[in-house]
mmCIF file of C-alpha atoms and ligand atoms in Angstrom:
data_model
loop_
_atom_site.group_PDB
_atom_site.id
_atom_site.type_symbol
_atom_site.label_atom_id
_atom_site.label_comp_id
_atom_site.label_asym_id
_atom_site.label_seq_id
_atom_site.Cartn_x
_atom_site.Cartn_y
_atom_site.Cartn_z
ATOM 1 C CA MET A 1 18.227 -25.886 -6.489
ATOM 2 C CA ILE A 2 18.170 -25.790 -10.296
ATOM 3 C CA PRO A 3 14.638 -26.244 -11.362
ATOM 4 C CA PRO A 4 13.632 -28.081 -14.685
ATOM 5 C CA PHE A 5 12.560 -25.122 -16.249
ATOM 6 C CA ARG A 6 11.751 -21.521 -16.204
ATOM 7 C CA ILE A 7 9.331 -19.402 -18.096
ATOM 8 C CA GLU A 8 11.355 -15.691 -17.823
ATOM 9 C CA PHE A 9 10.688 -12.603 -19.799
ATOM 10 C CA THR A 10 13.712 -9.824 -20.224
ATOM 11 C CA THR A 11 12.961 -5.953 -18.902
ATOM 12 C CA ALA A 12 12.529 -4.855 -22.721
ATOM 13 C CA GLN A 13 10.177 -7.735 -23.759
ATOM 14 C CA LYS A 14 8.019 -6.975 -20.779
ATOM 15 C CA ALA A 15 8.014 -3.355 -21.729
ATOM 16 C CA ALA A 16 7.324 -3.988 -25.298
ATOM 17 C CA PHE A 17 4.335 -6.085 -24.407
ATOM 18 C CA LEU A 18 3.023 -3.673 -22.006
ATOM 19 C CA THR A 19 2.884 -1.110 -24.790
ATOM 20 C CA ALA A 20 1.457 -3.326 -27.347
ATOM 21 C CA ALA A 21 -1.267 -4.390 -24.819
ATOM 22 C CA ALA A 22 -2.155 -0.940 -24.425
ATOM 23 C CA ALA A 23 -2.673 -0.190 -27.999
ATOM 24 C CA ILE A 24 -4.718 -3.378 -28.248
ATOM 25 C CA LEU A 25 -7.064 -2.242 -25.155
ATOM 26 C CA ASP A 26 -7.255 1.186 -27.045
ATOM 27 C CA SER A 27 -8.143 0.021 -30.397
ATOM 28 C CA GLY A 28 -11.003 -2.083 -29.034
ATOM 29 C CA ARG A 29 -9.760 -4.868 -31.525
ATOM 30 C CA LEU A 30 -9.208 -8.076 -29.110
ATOM 31 C CA THR A 31 -9.122 -10.894 -31.912
ATOM 32 C CA LEU A 32 -8.231 -11.556 -35.519
ATOM 33 C CA GLY A 33 -6.578 -7.577 -35.653
ATOM 34 C CA PRO A 34 -3.078 -6.324 -36.708
ATOM 35 C CA HIS A 35 -1.046 -8.170 -34.017
ATOM 36 C CA THR A 36 -2.246 -11.532 -35.167
ATOM 37 C CA THR A 37 -1.155 -10.626 -38.787
ATOM 38 C CA GLN A 38 2.074 -9.368 -37.944
ATOM 39 C CA LEU A 39 2.914 -12.560 -35.878
ATOM 40 C CA GLU A 40 1.796 -14.819 -38.870
ATOM 41 C CA GLN A 41 4.068 -13.091 -41.178
ATOM 42 C CA LEU A 42 6.957 -12.927 -38.714
ATOM 43 C CA PHE A 43 6.624 -16.173 -38.141
ATOM 44 C CA ALA A 44 6.293 -17.612 -41.457
ATOM 45 C CA ALA A 45 9.429 -15.448 -42.290
ATOM 46 C CA THR A 46 11.578 -16.891 -39.495
ATOM 47 C CA THR A 47 10.617 -20.410 -40.217
ATOM 48 C CA GLY A 48 11.068 -20.198 -44.035
ATOM 49 C CA THR A 49 7.470 -20.533 -45.174
ATOM 50 C CA ARG A 50 5.098 -18.584 -47.440
ATOM 51 C CA HIS A 51 2.168 -18.898 -44.731
ATOM 52 C CA ALA A 52 1.661 -19.176 -40.970
ATOM 53 C CA VAL A 53 -1.968 -19.074 -39.689
ATOM 54 C CA ALA A 54 -2.455 -18.366 -36.131
ATOM 55 C CA VAL A 55 -5.028 -20.396 -33.802
ATOM 56 C CA SER A 56 -5.929 -21.380 -30.285
ATOM 57 C CA SER A 57 -3.232 -24.062 -29.381
ATOM 58 C CA GLY A 58 -0.874 -26.661 -30.952
ATOM 59 C CA THR A 59 -3.465 -29.143 -30.986
ATOM 60 C CA THR A 60 -5.805 -27.313 -32.770
ATOM 61 C CA ALA A 61 -2.956 -26.191 -35.176
ATOM 62 C CA LEU A 62 -2.517 -29.710 -35.935
ATOM 63 C CA GLU A 63 -6.338 -30.508 -36.175
ATOM 64 C CA ILE A 64 -6.741 -27.625 -38.626
ATOM 65 C CA ALA A 65 -3.559 -28.627 -40.588
ATOM 66 C CA LEU A 66 -5.177 -32.076 -41.062
ATOM 67 C CA ARG A 67 -8.754 -30.963 -41.880
ATOM 68 C CA ALA A 68 -7.316 -28.405 -44.470
ATOM 69 C CA LEU A 69 -5.414 -31.120 -46.231
ATOM 70 C CA GLY A 70 -8.488 -33.299 -46.321
ATOM 71 C CA LEU A 71 -7.466 -35.889 -43.922
ATOM 72 C CA ASN A 72 -11.035 -36.323 -42.363
ATOM 73 C CA ASP A 73 -10.691 -40.183 -43.138
ATOM 74 C CA GLY A 74 -8.638 -42.960 -43.788
ATOM 75 C CA ASP A 75 -5.517 -43.790 -41.471
ATOM 76 C CA VAL A 76 -2.864 -41.436 -40.487
ATOM 77 C CA LEU A 77 0.605 -42.795 -39.181
ATOM 78 C CA VAL A 78 1.376 -41.360 -35.875
ATOM 79 C CA PRO A 79 4.341 -42.355 -33.781
ATOM 80 C CA ALA A 80 3.790 -44.580 -30.876
ATOM 81 C CA ASN A 81 6.225 -41.908 -28.870
ATOM 82 C CA THR A 82 4.473 -38.637 -28.816
ATOM 83 C CA ASN A 83 1.976 -36.415 -26.917
ATOM 84 C CA TYR A 84 -1.548 -37.336 -26.528
ATOM 85 C CA ALA A 85 -2.529 -34.310 -28.616
ATOM 86 C CA THR A 86 -0.672 -35.920 -31.791
ATOM 87 C CA ALA A 87 -3.459 -38.855 -31.945
ATOM 88 C CA GLU A 88 -6.225 -36.705 -30.468
ATOM 89 C CA ALA A 89 -5.929 -34.164 -33.419
ATOM 90 C CA VAL A 90 -6.071 -37.108 -35.744
ATOM 91 C CA ILE A 91 -9.004 -38.543 -34.176
ATOM 92 C CA ARG A 92 -10.748 -35.180 -33.798
ATOM 93 C CA ALA A 93 -10.123 -34.370 -37.680
ATOM 94 C CA GLY A 94 -12.080 -37.667 -38.432
ATOM 95 C CA ALA A 95 -9.431 -39.992 -39.369
ATOM 96 C CA ARG A 96 -8.086 -42.804 -37.825
ATOM 97 C CA PRO A 97 -4.519 -42.815 -35.897
ATOM 98 C CA VAL A 98 -2.318 -45.835 -36.450
ATOM 99 C CA LEU A 99 0.920 -45.917 -34.455
ATOM 100 C CA TYR A 100 4.282 -46.628 -35.849
ATOM 101 C CA ASP A 101 6.993 -47.781 -33.402
ATOM 102 C CA ALA A 102 9.561 -44.742 -32.857
ATOM 103 C CA ALA A 103 12.145 -43.834 -30.039
ATOM 104 C CA LEU A 104 13.196 -40.108 -30.190
ATOM 105 C CA THR A 105 12.825 -39.972 -33.906
ATOM 106 C CA ALA A 106 10.903 -41.634 -36.893
ATOM 107 C CA THR A 107 12.548 -44.433 -39.368
ATOM 108 C CA ALA A 108 11.237 -45.503 -42.722
ATOM 109 C CA ASP A 109 11.318 -49.141 -41.750
ATOM 110 C CA ALA A 110 8.992 -48.377 -39.080
ATOM 111 C CA ILE A 111 6.637 -46.111 -41.110
ATOM 112 C CA ASP A 112 6.707 -48.905 -43.735
ATOM 113 C CA ALA A 113 5.662 -51.671 -41.076
ATOM 114 C CA ALA A 114 2.756 -49.722 -40.045
ATOM 115 C CA ARG A 115 1.402 -48.617 -43.276
ATOM 116 C CA THR A 116 -1.987 -49.732 -43.913
ATOM 117 C CA ARG A 117 -4.052 -49.982 -47.240
ATOM 118 C CA ALA A 118 -6.172 -46.921 -45.810
ATOM 119 C CA THR A 119 -3.109 -44.760 -44.899
ATOM 120 C CA ARG A 120 -3.034 -41.290 -46.525
ATOM 121 C CA ALA A 121 -0.505 -39.645 -44.160
ATOM 122 C CA VAL A 122 2.490 -39.845 -41.842
ATOM 123 C CA ILE A 123 2.849 -37.347 -39.129
ATOM 124 C CA LEU A 124 6.492 -36.622 -38.306
ATOM 125 C CA VAL A 125 6.920 -35.239 -34.716
ATOM 126 C CA HIS A 126 9.965 -33.502 -34.096
ATOM 127 C CA ILE A 127 10.364 -34.413 -30.460
ATOM 128 C CA GLY A 128 12.143 -31.951 -28.175
ATOM 129 C CA GLY A 129 13.201 -30.165 -31.476
ATOM 130 C CA HIS A 130 14.839 -33.358 -32.850
ATOM 131 C CA ILE A 131 14.236 -33.849 -36.684
ATOM 132 C CA THR A 132 14.629 -37.650 -37.708
ATOM 133 C CA PRO A 133 18.189 -38.400 -39.396
ATOM 134 C CA GLU A 134 16.155 -40.389 -41.947
ATOM 135 C CA LEU A 135 14.200 -37.478 -43.165
ATOM 136 C CA ASP A 136 15.047 -37.794 -46.743
ATOM 137 C CA LYS A 137 14.472 -41.509 -46.716
ATOM 138 C CA ILE A 138 10.967 -41.088 -45.300
ATOM 139 C CA THR A 139 10.103 -38.226 -47.431
ATOM 140 C CA ASP A 140 11.029 -40.247 -50.784
ATOM 141 C CA TYR A 141 9.029 -43.265 -49.050
ATOM 142 C CA CYS A 142 5.953 -40.979 -48.767
ATOM 143 C CA ASP A 143 6.304 -39.578 -52.247
ATOM 144 C CA THR A 144 6.437 -42.925 -53.755
ATOM 145 C CA HIS A 145 3.546 -44.373 -51.840
ATOM 146 C CA ASN A 146 1.517 -41.132 -52.270
ATOM 147 C CA LEU A 147 1.421 -40.069 -48.475
ATOM 148 C CA LEU A 148 1.241 -36.825 -47.385
ATOM 149 C CA VAL A 149 3.649 -35.551 -44.744
ATOM 150 C CA VAL A 150 2.425 -33.581 -41.857
ATOM 151 C CA GLU A 151 4.795 -31.926 -39.117
ATOM 152 C CA ASP A 152 3.897 -31.746 -35.548
ATOM 153 C CA ALA A 153 6.428 -29.112 -35.155
ATOM 154 C CA ALA A 154 5.154 -28.328 -31.455
ATOM 155 C CA HIS A 155 8.650 -28.595 -30.053
ATOM 156 C CA ALA A 156 10.446 -27.390 -33.006
ATOM 157 C CA HIS A 157 10.674 -23.556 -33.144
ATOM 158 C CA GLY A 158 14.000 -23.062 -35.027
ATOM 159 C CA SER A 159 14.973 -26.242 -35.551
ATOM 160 C CA ALA A 160 16.342 -27.531 -39.227
ATOM 161 C CA THR A 161 18.217 -30.300 -40.998
ATOM 162 C CA ALA A 162 21.343 -28.844 -43.127
ATOM 163 C CA ASP A 163 18.588 -28.391 -45.901
ATOM 164 C CA HIS A 164 14.955 -28.140 -44.355
ATOM 165 C CA PRO A 165 13.761 -25.732 -41.361
ATOM 166 C CA ALA A 166 10.889 -27.423 -39.456
ATOM 167 C CA GLY A 167 7.694 -26.278 -40.750
ATOM 168 C CA THR A 168 8.775 -26.410 -44.350
ATOM 169 C CA ILE A 169 9.205 -30.231 -44.681
ATOM 170 C CA GLY A 170 5.461 -31.471 -44.877
ATOM 171 C CA ALA A 171 2.122 -30.272 -46.849
ATOM 172 C CA ALA A 172 1.714 -28.390 -43.515
ATOM 173 C CA ALA A 173 3.176 -28.191 -39.986
ATOM 174 C CA ALA A 174 1.414 -27.356 -36.478
ATOM 175 C CA PHE A 175 3.835 -25.339 -34.010
ATOM 176 C CA SER A 176 2.460 -24.900 -30.283
ATOM 177 C CA THR A 177 3.209 -21.500 -28.634
ATOM 178 C CA PHE A 178 1.972 -23.132 -25.427
ATOM 179 C CA ALA A 179 3.458 -21.628 -21.996
ATOM 180 C CA THR A 180 6.762 -23.915 -22.015
ATOM 181 C CA LYS A 181 7.248 -23.301 -25.587
ATOM 182 C CA ALA A 182 10.461 -21.318 -27.031
ATOM 183 C CA VAL A 183 8.314 -18.992 -28.430
ATOM 184 C CA THR A 184 5.336 -18.628 -26.183
ATOM 185 C CA THR A 185 1.844 -16.948 -26.299
ATOM 186 C CA GLY A 186 0.508 -18.595 -23.195
ATOM 187 C CA GLU A 187 -1.942 -20.780 -25.113
ATOM 188 C CA GLY A 188 -1.890 -20.974 -28.749
ATOM 189 C CA GLY A 189 -0.191 -22.352 -32.312
ATOM 190 C CA LEU A 190 0.668 -21.768 -35.532
ATOM 191 C CA ILE A 191 0.190 -23.634 -38.727
ATOM 192 C CA THR A 192 2.931 -23.238 -41.682
ATOM 193 C CA THR A 193 2.463 -24.160 -45.130
ATOM 194 C CA ASN A 194 3.948 -23.060 -48.445
ATOM 195 C CA ASP A 195 0.355 -23.567 -50.196
ATOM 196 C CA PRO A 196 -1.908 -20.360 -50.224
ATOM 197 C CA THR A 197 -4.968 -22.731 -50.829
ATOM 198 C CA ILE A 198 -4.102 -24.750 -47.319
ATOM 199 C CA ALA A 199 -3.508 -21.203 -45.834
ATOM 200 C CA ASP A 200 -6.658 -19.973 -46.902
ATOM 201 C CA ARG A 201 -8.796 -23.077 -45.619
ATOM 202 C CA ALA A 202 -6.687 -22.976 -42.341
ATOM 203 C CA ARG A 203 -8.062 -19.108 -41.738
ATOM 204 C CA HIS A 204 -11.622 -20.371 -42.473
ATOM 205 C CA TYR A 205 -11.426 -23.278 -40.002
ATOM 206 C CA ARG A 206 -10.090 -20.981 -37.105
ATOM 207 C CA ASP A 207 -12.924 -18.632 -37.649
ATOM 208 C CA GLN A 208 -15.826 -21.012 -37.298
ATOM 209 C CA GLY A 209 -15.499 -22.110 -40.942
ATOM 210 C CA LYS A 210 -17.070 -18.916 -42.275
ATOM 211 C CA ASP A 211 -16.389 -17.567 -45.655
ATOM 212 C CA SER A 212 -16.038 -14.033 -46.722
ATOM 213 C CA THR A 213 -19.686 -13.677 -47.013
ATOM 214 C CA GLY A 214 -19.820 -14.966 -43.282
ATOM 215 C CA ARG A 215 -21.600 -18.302 -44.110
ATOM 216 C CA ASN A 216 -20.107 -21.197 -42.254
ATOM 217 C CA THR A 217 -19.069 -23.171 -45.158
ATOM 218 C CA LEU A 218 -16.386 -25.467 -43.208
ATOM 219 C CA PHE A 219 -17.072 -27.589 -39.910
ATOM 220 C CA GLY A 220 -14.533 -24.980 -37.863
ATOM 221 C CA SER A 221 -14.671 -23.695 -34.487
ATOM 222 C CA ALA A 222 -13.580 -20.906 -32.357
ATOM 223 C CA TRP A 223 -9.960 -21.556 -32.843
ATOM 224 C CA ARG A 224 -8.605 -17.908 -33.148
ATOM 225 C CA MET A 225 -5.494 -16.515 -30.951
ATOM 226 C CA PRO A 226 -6.285 -13.481 -29.180
ATOM 227 C CA GLU A 227 -4.621 -10.205 -29.818
ATOM 228 C CA LEU A 228 -2.954 -10.092 -26.843
ATOM 229 C CA SER A 229 -1.660 -13.638 -26.934
ATOM 230 C CA ALA A 230 -0.145 -12.433 -30.394
ATOM 231 C CA ALA A 231 1.594 -9.630 -28.902
ATOM 232 C CA LEU A 232 3.159 -11.659 -26.623
ATOM 233 C CA GLY A 233 4.445 -14.062 -29.285
ATOM 234 C CA LEU A 234 5.813 -11.120 -31.537
ATOM 235 C CA VAL A 235 7.913 -9.420 -28.537
ATOM 236 C CA GLN A 236 9.776 -12.587 -28.433
ATOM 237 C CA LEU A 237 10.488 -12.726 -32.333
ATOM 238 C CA THR A 238 11.224 -8.951 -32.361
ATOM 239 C CA THR A 239 12.949 -8.036 -28.885
ATOM 240 C CA ALA A 240 16.427 -9.601 -28.190
ATOM 241 C CA PRO A 241 17.379 -12.690 -27.016
ATOM 242 C CA ASN A 242 16.086 -14.627 -29.487
ATOM 243 C CA PRO A 243 14.960 -17.856 -27.791
ATOM 244 C CA MET A 244 15.508 -20.242 -30.476
ATOM 245 C CA GLU A 245 19.397 -19.404 -30.943
ATOM 246 C CA ARG A 246 19.658 -19.726 -26.958
ATOM 247 C CA GLY A 247 18.141 -23.108 -26.993
ATOM 248 C CA HIS A 248 20.254 -24.596 -29.727
ATOM 249 C CA ASP A 249 23.484 -22.806 -28.073
ATOM 250 C CA LEU A 250 22.684 -24.739 -24.580
ATOM 251 C CA LEU A 251 21.777 -27.885 -26.257
ATOM 252 C CA ARG A 252 25.165 -27.969 -28.102
ATOM 253 C CA ALA A 253 27.067 -26.943 -24.640
ATOM 254 C CA TYR A 254 25.436 -30.293 -23.279
ATOM 255 C CA ALA A 255 26.445 -32.466 -26.124
ATOM 256 C CA GLN A 256 30.077 -31.093 -26.451
ATOM 257 C CA ARG A 257 30.467 -31.061 -22.489
ATOM 258 C CA ILE A 258 28.783 -34.071 -21.230
ATOM 259 C CA SER A 259 31.699 -36.968 -21.477
ATOM 260 C CA ASN A 260 30.121 -39.668 -19.268
ATOM 261 C CA PRO A 261 30.622 -42.878 -21.439
ATOM 262 C CA HIS A 262 27.215 -43.960 -19.610
ATOM 263 C CA VAL A 263 25.301 -41.096 -21.108
ATOM 264 C CA ALA A 264 24.020 -40.459 -24.711
ATOM 265 C CA VAL A 265 23.373 -36.821 -25.737
ATOM 266 C CA PRO A 266 21.542 -37.046 -29.191
ATOM 267 C CA PHE A 267 22.834 -34.266 -31.089
ATOM 268 C CA GLU A 268 23.925 -34.056 -34.876
ATOM 269 C CA PRO A 269 26.305 -31.145 -35.702
ATOM 270 C CA ARG A 270 24.794 -30.128 -38.888
ATOM 271 C CA HIS A 271 21.198 -29.904 -37.235
ATOM 272 C CA ARG A 272 19.849 -26.798 -35.715
ATOM 273 C CA TYR A 273 17.795 -27.433 -32.369
ATOM 274 C CA SER A 274 14.780 -25.421 -30.710
ATOM 275 C CA GLY A 275 16.439 -26.367 -27.420
ATOM 276 C CA HIS A 276 12.934 -27.645 -26.151
ATOM 277 C CA LYS A 277 14.667 -30.438 -24.146
ATOM 278 C CA ALA A 278 17.689 -31.829 -23.390
ATOM 279 C CA ILE A 279 17.349 -35.071 -23.844
ATOM 280 C CA ILE A 280 19.767 -37.668 -22.651
ATOM 281 C CA GLN A 281 19.666 -41.595 -22.915
ATOM 282 C CA LEU A 282 20.984 -44.044 -20.518
ATOM 283 C CA ALA A 283 21.154 -47.974 -21.023
ATOM 284 C CA ASN A 284 17.880 -48.772 -19.059
ATOM 285 C CA ARG A 285 15.221 -47.720 -16.577
ATOM 286 C CA ALA A 286 17.418 -48.586 -13.435
ATOM 287 C CA GLN A 287 20.248 -46.697 -14.639
ATOM 288 C CA ARG A 288 17.699 -43.672 -15.208
ATOM 289 C CA GLU A 289 16.690 -43.796 -11.864
ATOM 290 C CA ASP A 290 20.014 -43.986 -10.634
ATOM 291 C CA LEU A 291 21.109 -40.632 -12.371
ATOM 292 C CA ARG A 292 17.804 -39.043 -11.444
ATOM 293 C CA ALA A 293 18.681 -39.688 -7.536
ATOM 294 C CA HIS A 294 22.248 -38.462 -8.323
ATOM 295 C CA LEU A 295 21.191 -35.305 -9.862
ATOM 296 C CA GLU A 296 18.326 -34.707 -7.115
ATOM 297 C CA ALA A 297 21.186 -35.044 -4.377
ATOM 298 C CA ALA A 298 22.970 -32.186 -6.246
ATOM 299 C CA GLY A 299 20.321 -30.185 -6.232
ATOM 300 C CA ILE A 300 19.132 -30.666 -9.736
ATOM 301 C CA THR A 301 15.696 -31.351 -10.632
ATOM 302 C CA PRO A 302 15.339 -33.057 -14.176
ATOM 303 C CA ALA A 303 12.558 -31.991 -16.580
ATOM 304 C CA ARG A 304 9.592 -34.203 -17.605
ATOM 305 C CA GLY A 305 10.331 -36.938 -20.075
ATOM 306 C CA VAL A 306 9.266 -37.034 -23.874
ATOM 307 C CA TYR A 307 7.488 -39.088 -23.245
ATOM 308 C CA GLU A 308 6.795 -41.083 -19.905
ATOM 309 C CA HIS A 309 3.852 -42.858 -21.341
ATOM 310 C CA PRO A 310 3.629 -43.598 -25.016
ATOM 311 C CA LEU A 311 0.452 -43.410 -26.764
ATOM 312 C CA HIS A 312 -0.138 -47.167 -26.285
ATOM 313 C CA HIS A 313 -0.484 -46.598 -22.494
ATOM 314 C CA GLN A 314 -2.658 -43.848 -22.821
ATOM 315 C CA PRO A 315 -6.108 -45.139 -21.768
ATOM 316 C CA ALA A 316 -8.075 -42.172 -23.261
ATOM 317 C CA LEU A 317 -6.861 -43.091 -26.764
ATOM 318 C CA ALA A 318 -7.380 -47.140 -26.575
ATOM 319 C CA LEU A 319 -4.478 -47.490 -29.128
ATOM 320 C CA THR A 320 -3.101 -51.000 -27.887
ATOM 321 C CA GLY A 321 -0.006 -52.939 -29.551
ATOM 322 C CA SER A 322 3.280 -53.583 -29.014
ATOM 323 C CA TYR A 323 5.968 -51.040 -29.677
ATOM 324 C CA PRO A 324 9.190 -51.756 -28.184
ATOM 325 C CA LEU A 325 11.047 -48.734 -29.395
ATOM 326 C CA ALA A 326 9.075 -46.505 -27.706
ATOM 327 C CA ASP A 327 8.784 -48.575 -24.517
ATOM 328 C CA ARG A 328 12.512 -48.637 -24.484
ATOM 329 C CA PHE A 329 13.055 -44.956 -25.145
ATOM 330 C CA ALA A 330 10.191 -44.008 -22.366
ATOM 331 C CA ASP A 331 12.372 -46.204 -19.655
ATOM 332 C CA ALA A 332 15.729 -45.048 -20.234
ATOM 333 C CA HIS A 333 15.717 -41.220 -21.332
ATOM 334 C CA LEU A 334 16.035 -38.437 -18.986
ATOM 335 C CA CYS A 335 15.709 -34.427 -19.486
ATOM 336 C CA LEU A 336 18.101 -32.357 -18.020
ATOM 337 C CA PRO A 337 17.330 -28.788 -17.256
ATOM 338 C CA LEU A 338 17.167 -26.217 -20.151
ATOM 339 C CA TRP A 339 15.565 -22.881 -20.486
ATOM 340 C CA PRO A 340 16.802 -19.993 -22.442
ATOM 341 C CA GLY A 341 17.802 -18.069 -19.106
ATOM 342 C CA LEU A 342 19.717 -21.215 -17.686
ATOM 343 C CA ALA A 343 23.171 -19.413 -16.581
ATOM 344 C CA PRO A 344 26.535 -20.757 -17.779
ATOM 345 C CA ASP A 345 27.451 -21.707 -13.934
ATOM 346 C CA GLN A 346 23.990 -23.643 -13.526
ATOM 347 C CA GLN A 347 24.823 -25.455 -16.522
ATOM 348 C CA GLN A 348 28.149 -26.474 -15.618
ATOM 349 C CA HIS A 349 26.849 -27.790 -12.415
ATOM 350 C CA VAL A 350 24.540 -30.029 -14.356
ATOM 351 C CA ILE A 351 27.171 -31.287 -16.750
ATOM 352 C CA ASN A 352 29.779 -31.595 -13.842
ATOM 353 C CA THR A 353 27.234 -33.572 -11.894
ATOM 354 C CA VAL A 354 26.332 -36.024 -14.810
ATOM 355 C CA ASN A 355 30.079 -36.531 -15.746
ATOM 356 C CA ALA A 356 30.631 -37.457 -12.004
ATOM 357 C CA TRP A 357 28.005 -40.154 -11.677
ATOM 358 C CA THR A 358 28.736 -44.051 -12.024
ATOM 359 C CA PRO A 359 26.119 -46.317 -12.575
ATOM 360 C CA ARG A 360 25.364 -48.524 -9.702
ATOM 361 C CA GLN A 361 23.812 -51.206 -11.978
ATOM 362 C CA GLU A 362 25.566 -52.118 -15.040
HETATM 363 C C1 LIG B 1 4.329 -33.114 -29.718
HETATM 364 C C2 LIG B 1 3.215 -32.223 -29.087
HETATM 365 N N1 LIG B 1 2.173 -32.052 -30.090
HETATM 366 C C3 LIG B 1 1.092 -31.402 -29.934
HETATM 367 C C4 LIG B 1 1.142 -30.616 -28.662
HETATM 368 C C5 LIG B 1 -0.036 -29.781 -28.238
HETATM 369 O O1 LIG B 1 0.326 -28.380 -28.264
HETATM 370 P P1 LIG B 1 -0.846 -27.317 -27.313
HETATM 371 O O2 LIG B 1 -0.771 -27.945 -25.821
HETATM 372 O O3 LIG B 1 -0.318 -26.230 -27.440
HETATM 373 O O4 LIG B 1 -2.177 -27.829 -27.707
HETATM 374 C C6 LIG B 1 1.938 -30.733 -27.886
HETATM 375 C C7 LIG B 1 2.055 -30.202 -26.385
HETATM 376 O O5 LIG B 1 3.204 -30.119 -25.841
HETATM 377 C C8 LIG B 1 3.232 -31.561 -28.166
HETATM 378 O O6 LIG B 1 4.148 -31.992 -26.912
#
């Protein structure tokens, strides 16, 4: 069987982590220590931003980014097709999520259609590591209408357009380093920004809003990243192979070698991809289920979709409305197996199986 995903560390990465873990235990400094600082510096350098702030999760990274930007009231536009966490963070920060319709990536028209008088910001979610091809149009639109852009870059480590790396596009960005992400700390996340004031506020928020005198001046929480987690992230950025490069190469191989006319593989050759998800698009739900059965019969388990339940179908959020692009996308996409250690013969088997498929229902 080819699984949808695997979490793997090389022998060198495990050895580097164990050495760092011993040093942390010997130092007695288990949080907000030198490994967190090093991870932040390296992540900022890798991403191309001036600052990175390590925190407890991708969800809290987004909430802190919103709070640090002062987005604690008004409306924040959120794509209907995203993770629950995107809207959750907006609500917890104190603003109101207003959905815009979106399939895989955002369009300026959908953002314009959703904008309210109270809209203060737009969240762009780089789903599966895909940055919208309408990026320049959307950022121009946001400039014109005085809206902040905030990136939910949970999936987008190493993703970039020809001109803009993920994490450098908005006023701030939130990455996740959850267990399944290209760079993982088990649980965790990082905020990136070029603005030193935002970075400083994010550091205060993550440590219960304390200022340098120990007074709680911001309504923060215990959103710190433990040193052991930071050390795990650090070894992936310093010990080959680079997980972000491998993800891009695997996704490009899918895009170049899947030749079935019934299957679309979104891939813009001028962009770089984290390779967090290998998303393919079919004509409709019946074809998607037919291909899923065909893959499973060949010993291949597809990965979870992004997303199977758009936000207007999430009972906990109570965000209703009609979002046909999101619904159609949810129905008609599938994610092929992808993780940095996917072997060439395994990937070729997946490609051959997809290419050999003919839909039963046209
Ligand atoms: C788009 C998106 N945003 C935010 C998150 C939240 O990240 P975390 O699980 O680290 O809190 C996720 C989780 O995978 C996600 O997919």
